[in-house]
Amino acid sequence: MSFSSDTKTELCQAPPGRLCCAQAEAYGVLLYCNKFDAQEVRVVTECGAFARRLPGLFQTAFQVAFDRMPEGEGKCIFSLHTPEKLQAISAVLGYDPGESVAHHINFGILEEEHCRTAFFRGAFLAGGSVTDPAKRYHLELATPHYSVSRELLTLLLEAGFTPKETTRKANYMAYFKQSGAIAHFLTAIGAPRAAETLRSAKAEKDLLGSINRKVNCDAANLDKTVEAAQEQIEAIQLLEAQGLLLSLPDKLKEAVDLRVAHPELTLAQLAELCDPPVSKSALNHRLRKLVELAGKART
């Protein structure tokens, strides 16, 4: 299964709870499902756990049973079209479908924090998805209702979340891109294991990134060391060819001997081999002096 499906399965393990929360969760499902109007409710899902949860949720919330239930495997389609059942739902949610031009969130149903959380959970189960954190970080809630999407943003902001919004084809979406925000949201709606999986993936990515940066940095430093050593050895060879090594001061002669004997060592390692040991800066000064002398000898 996908990470998104696993997350929804985790959300469905806990019962809806008190009646108000069951109604709030079912309300989220309705506003974020495939179709919700005066003629029909249609919920389509590929998540088996959500499909098993739906009938009991709607029975608890509205005392209605679906007119159509899934048949066979694949996508699960639930629908309600009996006028009496649709009216029962409208009565609980407090609106008249005959007078409503567009859906709006009835904030009166979501006054309590636990009801808002249940509403977010229903919206995610019906119209949400979350990307595998091993690939990237993205969670979205998509609905065909413009006003609902804008009003959900208000609810999320009041709950301490900071989503962004966009549109895709005929859907309006609230979404999160930061791993921390996604983990916070998943924990809040009842999926702490999915949130922990996300945090672990983030930590692993950060560790691998840190290792890669260090390896790249070490490789770059090694390249610089090799280039510097090559330049120093070429300078020494030029001075030797022109018979200038014998006239060098003892400290420069020692630098010549060490560099020729140990072309693979870093400045710090060579400095420790001096007798007595010197600082990296001091040895670097001596080697630079050799390069300068070779440069003058060329002219």
PDB file of C-alpha atoms in Angstrom:
ATOM      1  CA  MET A   1       0.000   0.000   0.000  1.00  0.00           C
ATOM      2  CA  SER A   2       1.014   3.627  -0.427  1.00  0.00           C
ATOM      3  CA  PHE A   3       2.011   5.847   2.480  1.00  0.00           C
ATOM      4  CA  SER A   4      -1.217   7.800   1.969  1.00  0.00           C
ATOM      5  CA  SER A   5      -3.317   4.626   2.185  1.00  0.00           C
ATOM      6  CA  ASP A   6      -1.378   3.459   5.255  1.00  0.00           C
ATOM      7  CA  THR A   7      -2.065   6.803   6.907  1.00  0.00           C
ATOM      8  CA  LYS A   8      -5.798   6.569   6.202  1.00  0.00           C
ATOM      9  CA  THR A   9      -5.826   3.007   7.515  1.00  0.00           C
ATOM     10  CA  GLU A  10      -4.287   4.233  10.770  1.00  0.00           C
ATOM     11  CA  LEU A  11      -6.898   7.006  11.023  1.00  0.00           C
ATOM     12  CA  CYS A  12      -9.689   4.459  10.656  1.00  0.00           C
ATOM     13  CA  GLN A  13      -8.511   2.297  13.551  1.00  0.00           C
ATOM     14  CA  ALA A  14     -10.024   4.560  16.211  1.00  0.00           C
ATOM     15  CA  PRO A  15     -13.836   4.745  16.557  1.00  0.00           C
ATOM     16  CA  PRO A  16     -15.494   8.084  15.663  1.00  0.00           C
ATOM     17  CA  GLY A  17     -16.213   8.752  19.339  1.00  0.00           C
ATOM     18  CA  ARG A  18     -19.091  10.861  20.557  1.00  0.00           C
ATOM     19  CA  LEU A  19     -22.040  11.701  18.295  1.00  0.00           C
ATOM     20  CA  CYS A  20     -20.944  15.281  17.598  1.00  0.00           C
ATOM     21  CA  CYS A  21     -17.531  14.065  16.427  1.00  0.00           C
ATOM     22  CA  ALA A  22     -19.078  11.397  14.189  1.00  0.00           C
ATOM     23  CA  GLN A  23     -21.245  14.086  12.604  1.00  0.00           C
ATOM     24  CA  ALA A  24     -18.256  16.420  12.200  1.00  0.00           C
ATOM     25  CA  GLU A  25     -16.160  13.674  10.578  1.00  0.00           C
ATOM     26  CA  ALA A  26     -19.006  12.712   8.246  1.00  0.00           C
ATOM     27  CA  TYR A  27     -19.427  16.420   7.432  1.00  0.00           C
ATOM     28  CA  GLY A  28     -15.771  16.571   6.401  1.00  0.00           C
ATOM     29  CA  VAL A  29     -16.284  13.493   4.233  1.00  0.00           C
ATOM     30  CA  LEU A  30     -19.294  15.060   2.515  1.00  0.00           C
ATOM     31  CA  LEU A  31     -17.614  18.364   1.718  1.00  0.00           C
ATOM     32  CA  TYR A  32     -14.474  16.641   0.404  1.00  0.00           C
ATOM     33  CA  CYS A  33     -15.989  13.632  -1.372  1.00  0.00           C
ATOM     34  CA  ASN A  34     -16.618  13.245  -5.099  1.00  0.00           C
ATOM     35  CA  LYS A  35     -20.174  14.587  -5.117  1.00  0.00           C
ATOM     36  CA  PHE A  36     -22.466  16.205  -2.564  1.00  0.00           C
ATOM     37  CA  ASP A  37     -25.543  18.060  -3.775  1.00  0.00           C
ATOM     38  CA  ALA A  38     -29.324  18.032  -3.452  1.00  0.00           C
ATOM     39  CA  GLN A  39     -29.643  14.959  -5.694  1.00  0.00           C
ATOM     40  CA  GLU A  40     -26.809  12.685  -4.611  1.00  0.00           C
ATOM     41  CA  VAL A  41     -23.932  11.930  -2.295  1.00  0.00           C
ATOM     42  CA  ARG A  42     -21.136   9.918  -3.883  1.00  0.00           C
ATOM     43  CA  VAL A  43     -17.971   8.834  -2.091  1.00  0.00           C
ATOM     44  CA  VAL A  44     -15.229   7.043  -4.037  1.00  0.00           C
ATOM     45  CA  THR A  45     -12.199   5.565  -2.319  1.00  0.00           C
ATOM     46  CA  GLU A  46      -9.466   2.998  -2.866  1.00  0.00           C
ATOM     47  CA  CYS A  47      -8.705   2.689   0.840  1.00  0.00           C
ATOM     48  CA  GLY A  48     -10.238  -0.491   2.222  1.00  0.00           C
ATOM     49  CA  ALA A  49     -10.183   0.711   5.834  1.00  0.00           C
ATOM     50  CA  PHE A  50     -12.047   3.897   4.921  1.00  0.00           C
ATOM     51  CA  ALA A  51     -14.573   1.862   2.895  1.00  0.00           C
ATOM     52  CA  ARG A  52     -15.243  -0.300   5.944  1.00  0.00           C
ATOM     53  CA  ARG A  53     -15.576   2.752   8.182  1.00  0.00           C
ATOM     54  CA  LEU A  54     -18.018   4.728   6.037  1.00  0.00           C
ATOM     55  CA  PRO A  55     -21.291   2.770   6.533  1.00  0.00           C
ATOM     56  CA  GLY A  56     -21.023   2.807  10.321  1.00  0.00           C
ATOM     57  CA  LEU A  57     -19.969   6.454  10.340  1.00  0.00           C
ATOM     58  CA  PHE A  58     -23.010   7.594   8.327  1.00  0.00           C
ATOM     59  CA  GLN A  59     -25.329   5.365  10.333  1.00  0.00           C
ATOM     60  CA  THR A  60     -24.059   6.911  13.572  1.00  0.00           C
ATOM     61  CA  ALA A  61     -24.000  10.477  12.291  1.00  0.00           C
ATOM     62  CA  PHE A  62     -27.232  10.602  10.282  1.00  0.00           C
ATOM     63  CA  GLN A  63     -29.054   7.269  10.865  1.00  0.00           C
ATOM     64  CA  VAL A  64     -28.933   6.534   7.132  1.00  0.00           C
ATOM     65  CA  ALA A  65     -27.627   3.621   5.074  1.00  0.00           C
ATOM     66  CA  PHE A  66     -26.075   3.994   1.633  1.00  0.00           C
ATOM     67  CA  ASP A  67     -28.268   3.195  -1.358  1.00  0.00           C
ATOM     68  CA  ARG A  68     -25.278   1.837  -3.246  1.00  0.00           C
ATOM     69  CA  MET A  69     -22.426  -0.134  -1.753  1.00  0.00           C
ATOM     70  CA  PRO A  70     -19.149  -1.261  -3.392  1.00  0.00           C
ATOM     71  CA  GLU A  71     -19.245  -4.269  -5.676  1.00  0.00           C
ATOM     72  CA  GLY A  72     -16.130  -6.332  -6.342  1.00  0.00           C
ATOM     73  CA  GLU A  73     -12.569  -5.084  -5.986  1.00  0.00           C
ATOM     74  CA  GLY A  74     -10.876  -1.870  -7.045  1.00  0.00           C
ATOM     75  CA  LYS A  75     -12.425   1.517  -6.372  1.00  0.00           C
ATOM     76  CA  CYS A  76     -15.150   1.477  -3.742  1.00  0.00           C
ATOM     77  CA  ILE A  77     -18.177   3.599  -4.651  1.00  0.00           C
ATOM     78  CA  PHE A  78     -20.817   4.584  -2.088  1.00  0.00           C
ATOM     79  CA  SER A  79     -23.865   6.655  -3.004  1.00  0.00           C
ATOM     80  CA  LEU A  80     -27.009   8.100  -1.482  1.00  0.00           C
ATOM     81  CA  HIS A  81     -29.865   9.369  -3.646  1.00  0.00           C
ATOM     82  CA  THR A  82     -33.052   8.674  -1.683  1.00  0.00           C
ATOM     83  CA  PRO A  83     -34.640  12.102  -0.978  1.00  0.00           C
ATOM     84  CA  GLU A  84     -35.569  11.193   2.625  1.00  0.00           C
ATOM     85  CA  LYS A  85     -31.983  10.219   3.428  1.00  0.00           C
ATOM     86  CA  LEU A  86     -30.563  13.363   1.844  1.00  0.00           C
ATOM     87  CA  GLN A  87     -33.069  15.432   3.841  1.00  0.00           C
ATOM     88  CA  ALA A  88     -32.008  13.666   7.052  1.00  0.00           C
ATOM     89  CA  ILE A  89     -28.396  14.646   6.358  1.00  0.00           C
ATOM     90  CA  SER A  90     -29.398  18.231   5.576  1.00  0.00           C
ATOM     91  CA  ALA A  91     -31.349  18.460   8.822  1.00  0.00           C
ATOM     92  CA  VAL A  92     -28.347  17.382  10.901  1.00  0.00           C
ATOM     93  CA  LEU A  93     -26.007  19.749   9.079  1.00  0.00           C
ATOM     94  CA  GLY A  94     -28.435  22.654   9.382  1.00  0.00           C
ATOM     95  CA  TYR A  95     -28.964  23.794   5.819  1.00  0.00           C
ATOM     96  CA  ASP A  96     -31.652  23.667   3.137  1.00  0.00           C
ATOM     97  CA  PRO A  97     -30.261  22.210  -0.121  1.00  0.00           C
ATOM     98  CA  GLY A  98     -33.075  23.867  -2.056  1.00  0.00           C
ATOM     99  CA  GLU A  99     -31.905  27.311  -0.952  1.00  0.00           C
ATOM    100  CA  SER A 100     -28.129  26.736  -1.016  1.00  0.00           C
ATOM    101  CA  VAL A 101     -26.415  27.872  -4.202  1.00  0.00           C
ATOM    102  CA  ALA A 102     -22.959  26.817  -2.988  1.00  0.00           C
ATOM    103  CA  HIS A 103     -21.694  24.856  -0.018  1.00  0.00           C
ATOM    104  CA  HIS A 104     -20.318  26.664   3.014  1.00  0.00           C
ATOM    105  CA  ILE A 105     -18.955  25.185   6.232  1.00  0.00           C
ATOM    106  CA  ASN A 106     -21.444  25.435   9.079  1.00  0.00           C
ATOM    107  CA  PHE A 107     -19.060  26.635  11.800  1.00  0.00           C
ATOM    108  CA  GLY A 108     -21.742  26.056  14.427  1.00  0.00           C
ATOM    109  CA  ILE A 109     -21.216  22.311  14.086  1.00  0.00           C
ATOM    110  CA  LEU A 110     -17.478  22.738  14.677  1.00  0.00           C
ATOM    111  CA  GLU A 111     -17.368  24.938  17.761  1.00  0.00           C
ATOM    112  CA  GLU A 112     -15.505  22.371  19.876  1.00  0.00           C
ATOM    113  CA  GLU A 113     -11.859  21.552  19.166  1.00  0.00           C
ATOM    114  CA  HIS A 114     -12.512  17.799  19.093  1.00  0.00           C
ATOM    115  CA  CYS A 115     -15.224  18.333  16.466  1.00  0.00           C
ATOM    116  CA  ARG A 116     -12.895  20.439  14.301  1.00  0.00           C
ATOM    117  CA  THR A 117     -10.270  17.706  14.541  1.00  0.00           C
ATOM    118  CA  ALA A 118     -12.845  15.104  13.486  1.00  0.00           C
ATOM    119  CA  PHE A 119     -13.854  17.353  10.571  1.00  0.00           C
ATOM    120  CA  PHE A 120     -10.223  17.591   9.413  1.00  0.00           C
ATOM    121  CA  ARG A 121      -9.948  13.807   9.642  1.00  0.00           C
ATOM    122  CA  GLY A 122     -13.068  13.298   7.513  1.00  0.00           C
ATOM    123  CA  ALA A 123     -11.834  15.809   4.943  1.00  0.00           C
ATOM    124  CA  PHE A 124      -8.497  14.017   4.706  1.00  0.00           C
ATOM    125  CA  LEU A 125     -10.082  10.569   4.428  1.00  0.00           C
ATOM    126  CA  ALA A 126     -12.335  11.668   1.576  1.00  0.00           C
ATOM    127  CA  GLY A 127     -10.274  14.257  -0.278  1.00  0.00           C
ATOM    128  CA  GLY A 128      -6.773  14.123   1.118  1.00  0.00           C
ATOM    129  CA  SER A 129      -3.466  12.551   0.232  1.00  0.00           C
ATOM    130  CA  VAL A 130       0.071  12.577   1.598  1.00  0.00           C
ATOM    131  CA  THR A 131       3.207  11.760  -0.378  1.00  0.00           C
ATOM    132  CA  ASP A 132       5.711   9.108   0.685  1.00  0.00           C
ATOM    133  CA  PRO A 133       8.209  11.113   2.793  1.00  0.00           C
ATOM    134  CA  ALA A 134      11.083   9.092   1.350  1.00  0.00           C
ATOM    135  CA  LYS A 135      10.395  10.959  -1.912  1.00  0.00           C
ATOM    136  CA  ARG A 136       9.158  14.414  -0.905  1.00  0.00           C
ATOM    137  CA  TYR A 137       6.933  16.229   1.580  1.00  0.00           C
ATOM    138  CA  HIS A 138       3.412  17.094   0.431  1.00  0.00           C
ATOM    139  CA  LEU A 139      -0.026  16.783   2.030  1.00  0.00           C
ATOM    140  CA  GLU A 140      -3.169  18.168   0.436  1.00  0.00           C
ATOM    141  CA  LEU A 141      -6.916  18.407   0.999  1.00  0.00           C
ATOM    142  CA  ALA A 142      -8.876  18.783  -2.250  1.00  0.00           C
ATOM    143  CA  THR A 143     -12.544  19.751  -2.639  1.00  0.00           C
ATOM    144  CA  PRO A 144     -14.672  20.837  -5.610  1.00  0.00           C
ATOM    145  CA  HIS A 145     -16.236  23.592  -3.458  1.00  0.00           C
ATOM    146  CA  TYR A 146     -14.441  26.948  -3.582  1.00  0.00           C
ATOM    147  CA  SER A 147     -16.031  28.471  -0.469  1.00  0.00           C
ATOM    148  CA  VAL A 148     -15.417  25.309   1.533  1.00  0.00           C
ATOM    149  CA  SER A 149     -11.716  25.395   0.690  1.00  0.00           C
ATOM    150  CA  ARG A 150     -11.360  29.030   1.727  1.00  0.00           C
ATOM    151  CA  GLU A 151     -13.277  28.440   4.951  1.00  0.00           C
ATOM    152  CA  LEU A 152     -11.181  25.360   5.738  1.00  0.00           C
ATOM    153  CA  LEU A 153      -8.098  27.568   5.566  1.00  0.00           C
ATOM    154  CA  THR A 154      -9.638  29.744   8.273  1.00  0.00           C
ATOM    155  CA  LEU A 155     -10.303  26.710  10.459  1.00  0.00           C
ATOM    156  CA  LEU A 156      -6.774  25.399   9.962  1.00  0.00           C
ATOM    157  CA  LEU A 157      -5.231  28.765  10.807  1.00  0.00           C
ATOM    158  CA  GLU A 158      -7.331  28.990  13.963  1.00  0.00           C
ATOM    159  CA  ALA A 159      -6.105  25.505  14.904  1.00  0.00           C
ATOM    160  CA  GLY A 160      -2.464  26.581  14.582  1.00  0.00           C
ATOM    161  CA  PHE A 161      -1.716  25.246  11.091  1.00  0.00           C
ATOM    162  CA  THR A 162      -0.323  27.346   8.234  1.00  0.00           C
ATOM    163  CA  PRO A 163      -1.403  25.771   4.927  1.00  0.00           C
ATOM    164  CA  LYS A 164      -1.073  27.208   1.456  1.00  0.00           C
ATOM    165  CA  GLU A 165      -3.747  27.103  -1.227  1.00  0.00           C
ATOM    166  CA  THR A 166      -3.916  26.423  -4.936  1.00  0.00           C
ATOM    167  CA  THR A 167      -6.225  25.014  -7.607  1.00  0.00           C
ATOM    168  CA  ARG A 168      -5.900  21.950  -9.821  1.00  0.00           C
ATOM    169  CA  LYS A 169      -8.420  21.462 -12.597  1.00  0.00           C
ATOM    170  CA  ALA A 170     -11.840  21.653 -10.885  1.00  0.00           C
ATOM    171  CA  ASN A 171     -10.532  21.228  -7.345  1.00  0.00           C
ATOM    172  CA  TYR A 172      -9.486  23.730  -4.692  1.00  0.00           C
ATOM    173  CA  MET A 173      -6.733  22.646  -2.356  1.00  0.00           C
ATOM    174  CA  ALA A 174      -5.143  23.445   0.955  1.00  0.00           C
ATOM    175  CA  TYR A 175      -1.687  21.914   1.215  1.00  0.00           C
ATOM    176  CA  PHE A 176       1.459  21.629   3.326  1.00  0.00           C
ATOM    177  CA  LYS A 177       5.031  21.320   2.042  1.00  0.00           C
ATOM    178  CA  GLN A 178       7.067  21.367   5.276  1.00  0.00           C
ATOM    179  CA  SER A 179       7.691  18.023   6.960  1.00  0.00           C
ATOM    180  CA  GLY A 180       7.116  19.489  10.427  1.00  0.00           C
ATOM    181  CA  ALA A 181       3.725  20.941   9.480  1.00  0.00           C
ATOM    182  CA  ILE A 182       2.635  17.654   7.899  1.00  0.00           C
ATOM    183  CA  ALA A 183       3.710  15.647  10.959  1.00  0.00           C
ATOM    184  CA  HIS A 184       1.872  18.094  13.229  1.00  0.00           C
ATOM    185  CA  PHE A 185      -1.323  17.783  11.190  1.00  0.00           C
ATOM    186  CA  LEU A 186      -1.182  13.976  11.006  1.00  0.00           C
ATOM    187  CA  THR A 187      -0.638  13.728  14.761  1.00  0.00           C
ATOM    188  CA  ALA A 188      -3.554  16.062  15.435  1.00  0.00           C
ATOM    189  CA  ILE A 189      -6.059  14.120  13.323  1.00  0.00           C
ATOM    190  CA  GLY A 190      -5.070  10.756  14.793  1.00  0.00           C
ATOM    191  CA  ALA A 191      -2.149   9.314  12.798  1.00  0.00           C
ATOM    192  CA  PRO A 192       0.890   9.549  15.128  1.00  0.00           C
ATOM    193  CA  ARG A 193       2.589   6.495  13.598  1.00  0.00           C
ATOM    194  CA  ALA A 194       2.476   8.061  10.135  1.00  0.00           C
ATOM    195  CA  ALA A 195       3.839  11.289  11.627  1.00  0.00           C
ATOM    196  CA  GLU A 196       6.704   9.392  13.270  1.00  0.00           C
ATOM    197  CA  THR A 197       7.482   7.637   9.975  1.00  0.00           C
ATOM    198  CA  LEU A 198       7.693  11.047   8.345  1.00  0.00           C
ATOM    199  CA  ARG A 199       9.982  12.400  11.077  1.00  0.00           C
ATOM    200  CA  SER A 200      12.247   9.350  10.784  1.00  0.00           C
ATOM    201  CA  ALA A 201      12.451   9.772   7.008  1.00  0.00           C
ATOM    202  CA  LYS A 202      13.324  13.439   7.494  1.00  0.00           C
ATOM    203  CA  ALA A 203      16.049  12.579  10.017  1.00  0.00           C
ATOM    204  CA  GLU A 204      17.496   9.947   7.686  1.00  0.00           C
ATOM    205  CA  LYS A 205      17.500  12.385   4.769  1.00  0.00           C
ATOM    206  CA  ASP A 206      19.193  15.033   6.905  1.00  0.00           C
ATOM    207  CA  LEU A 207      21.850  12.533   8.033  1.00  0.00           C
ATOM    208  CA  LEU A 208      22.523  11.346   4.488  1.00  0.00           C
ATOM    209  CA  GLY A 209      22.656  14.942   3.323  1.00  0.00           C
ATOM    210  CA  SER A 210      25.158  15.796   6.052  1.00  0.00           C
ATOM    211  CA  ILE A 211      27.312  12.788   5.136  1.00  0.00           C
ATOM    212  CA  ASN A 212      27.200  13.671   1.440  1.00  0.00           C
ATOM    213  CA  ARG A 213      28.165  17.270   2.164  1.00  0.00           C
ATOM    214  CA  LYS A 214      31.083  16.108   4.302  1.00  0.00           C
ATOM    215  CA  VAL A 215      32.226  13.638   1.645  1.00  0.00           C
ATOM    216  CA  ASN A 216      32.010  16.321  -1.022  1.00  0.00           C
ATOM    217  CA  CYS A 217      33.861  18.765   1.204  1.00  0.00           C
ATOM    218  CA  ASP A 218      36.574  16.201   1.981  1.00  0.00           C
ATOM    219  CA  ALA A 219      36.896  15.383  -1.715  1.00  0.00           C
ATOM    220  CA  ALA A 220      37.211  19.062  -2.570  1.00  0.00           C
ATOM    221  CA  ASN A 221      39.836  19.562   0.142  1.00  0.00           C
ATOM    222  CA  LEU A 222      41.737  16.503  -1.105  1.00  0.00           C
ATOM    223  CA  ASP A 223      41.732  17.916  -4.630  1.00  0.00           C
ATOM    224  CA  LYS A 224      43.123  21.202  -3.294  1.00  0.00           C
ATOM    225  CA  THR A 225      45.799  19.332  -1.317  1.00  0.00           C
ATOM    226  CA  VAL A 226      46.856  17.342  -4.377  1.00  0.00           C
ATOM    227  CA  GLU A 227      46.955  20.461  -6.561  1.00  0.00           C
ATOM    228  CA  ALA A 228      49.020  22.387  -3.998  1.00  0.00           C
ATOM    229  CA  ALA A 229      51.447  19.487  -3.503  1.00  0.00           C
ATOM    230  CA  GLN A 230      51.877  19.136  -7.265  1.00  0.00           C
ATOM    231  CA  GLU A 231      52.640  22.845  -7.592  1.00  0.00           C
ATOM    232  CA  GLN A 232      55.174  22.654  -4.747  1.00  0.00           C
ATOM    233  CA  ILE A 233      56.933  19.586  -6.199  1.00  0.00           C
ATOM    234  CA  GLU A 234      57.154  21.214  -9.630  1.00  0.00           C
ATOM    235  CA  ALA A 235      58.698  24.290  -7.988  1.00  0.00           C
ATOM    236  CA  ILE A 236      61.233  22.087  -6.161  1.00  0.00           C
ATOM    237  CA  GLN A 237      62.133  20.275  -9.385  1.00  0.00           C
ATOM    238  CA  LEU A 238      62.726  23.609 -11.133  1.00  0.00           C
ATOM    239  CA  LEU A 239      64.954  24.882  -8.322  1.00  0.00           C
ATOM    240  CA  GLU A 240      66.885  21.605  -8.369  1.00  0.00           C
ATOM    241  CA  ALA A 241      67.367  21.774 -12.140  1.00  0.00           C
ATOM    242  CA  GLN A 242      68.840  25.241 -11.803  1.00  0.00           C
ATOM    243  CA  GLY A 243      71.108  24.236  -8.875  1.00  0.00           C
ATOM    244  CA  LEU A 244      69.377  26.539  -6.406  1.00  0.00           C
ATOM    245  CA  LEU A 245      68.461  24.014  -3.699  1.00  0.00           C
ATOM    246  CA  LEU A 246      71.927  23.937  -2.099  1.00  0.00           C
ATOM    247  CA  SER A 247      71.839  27.656  -1.369  1.00  0.00           C
ATOM    248  CA  LEU A 248      68.474  27.525   0.439  1.00  0.00           C
ATOM    249  CA  PRO A 249      68.222  28.157   4.206  1.00  0.00           C
ATOM    250  CA  ASP A 250      67.999  25.021   6.371  1.00  0.00           C
ATOM    251  CA  LYS A 251      64.279  25.514   7.099  1.00  0.00           C
ATOM    252  CA  LEU A 252      63.455  25.617   3.387  1.00  0.00           C
ATOM    253  CA  LYS A 253      65.665  22.582   2.746  1.00  0.00           C
ATOM    254  CA  GLU A 254      63.725  20.690   5.393  1.00  0.00           C
ATOM    255  CA  ALA A 255      60.466  21.695   3.697  1.00  0.00           C
ATOM    256  CA  VAL A 256      61.878  20.459   0.368  1.00  0.00           C
ATOM    257  CA  ASP A 257      62.894  17.084   1.824  1.00  0.00           C
ATOM    258  CA  LEU A 258      59.546  16.521   3.550  1.00  0.00           C
ATOM    259  CA  ARG A 259      57.439  17.459   0.549  1.00  0.00           C
ATOM    260  CA  VAL A 260      59.437  15.283  -1.847  1.00  0.00           C
ATOM    261  CA  ALA A 261      59.360  12.357   0.585  1.00  0.00           C
ATOM    262  CA  HIS A 262      55.642  12.678   1.373  1.00  0.00           C
ATOM    263  CA  PRO A 263      53.755  14.168  -1.596  1.00  0.00           C
ATOM    264  CA  GLU A 264      50.442  12.705  -0.357  1.00  0.00           C
ATOM    265  CA  LEU A 265      50.432  14.350   3.092  1.00  0.00           C
ATOM    266  CA  THR A 266      48.525  17.489   4.065  1.00  0.00           C
ATOM    267  CA  LEU A 267      50.237  20.600   5.395  1.00  0.00           C
ATOM    268  CA  ALA A 268      49.192  19.732   8.944  1.00  0.00           C
ATOM    269  CA  GLN A 269      50.687  16.249   8.645  1.00  0.00           C
ATOM    270  CA  LEU A 270      53.931  17.569   7.161  1.00  0.00           C
ATOM    271  CA  ALA A 271      54.201  20.224   9.865  1.00  0.00           C
ATOM    272  CA  GLU A 272      54.187  17.517  12.534  1.00  0.00           C
ATOM    273  CA  LEU A 273      57.164  15.806  10.832  1.00  0.00           C
ATOM    274  CA  CYS A 274      59.365  18.892  11.080  1.00  0.00           C
ATOM    275  CA  ASP A 275      62.166  18.840  13.672  1.00  0.00           C
ATOM    276  CA  PRO A 276      60.989  20.405  15.867  1.00  0.00           C
ATOM    277  CA  PRO A 277      57.292  20.340  14.759  1.00  0.00           C
ATOM    278  CA  VAL A 278      55.980  23.657  13.465  1.00  0.00           C
ATOM    279  CA  SER A 279      52.551  25.089  12.875  1.00  0.00           C
ATOM    280  CA  LYS A 280      50.632  24.460   9.672  1.00  0.00           C
ATOM    281  CA  SER A 281      50.859  28.172   8.915  1.00  0.00           C
ATOM    282  CA  ALA A 282      54.644  28.200   9.323  1.00  0.00           C
ATOM    283  CA  LEU A 283      55.176  25.272   6.969  1.00  0.00           C
ATOM    284  CA  ASN A 284      52.738  26.749   4.449  1.00  0.00           C
ATOM    285  CA  HIS A 285      54.815  29.949   4.492  1.00  0.00           C
ATOM    286  CA  ARG A 286      58.000  27.962   3.712  1.00  0.00           C
ATOM    287  CA  LEU A 287      56.413  26.065   0.825  1.00  0.00           C
ATOM    288  CA  ARG A 288      54.939  29.241  -0.620  1.00  0.00           C
ATOM    289  CA  LYS A 289      58.434  30.736  -0.469  1.00  0.00           C
ATOM    290  CA  LEU A 290      59.714  27.839  -2.571  1.00  0.00           C
ATOM    291  CA  VAL A 291      56.955  28.438  -5.161  1.00  0.00           C
ATOM    292  CA  GLU A 292      57.852  32.148  -5.238  1.00  0.00           C
ATOM    293  CA  LEU A 293      61.550  31.403  -5.749  1.00  0.00           C
ATOM    294  CA  ALA A 294      60.708  29.034  -8.591  1.00  0.00           C
ATOM    295  CA  GLY A 295      58.555  31.723 -10.164  1.00  0.00           C
ATOM    296  CA  LYS A 296      61.458  34.186 -10.085  1.00  0.00           C
ATOM    297  CA  ALA A 297      63.767  31.536 -11.501  1.00  0.00           C
ATOM    298  CA  ARG A 298      61.508  31.118 -14.527  1.00  0.00           C
ATOM    299  CA  THR A 299      61.736  34.784 -15.471  1.00  0.00           C
TER     300      THR A 299
END
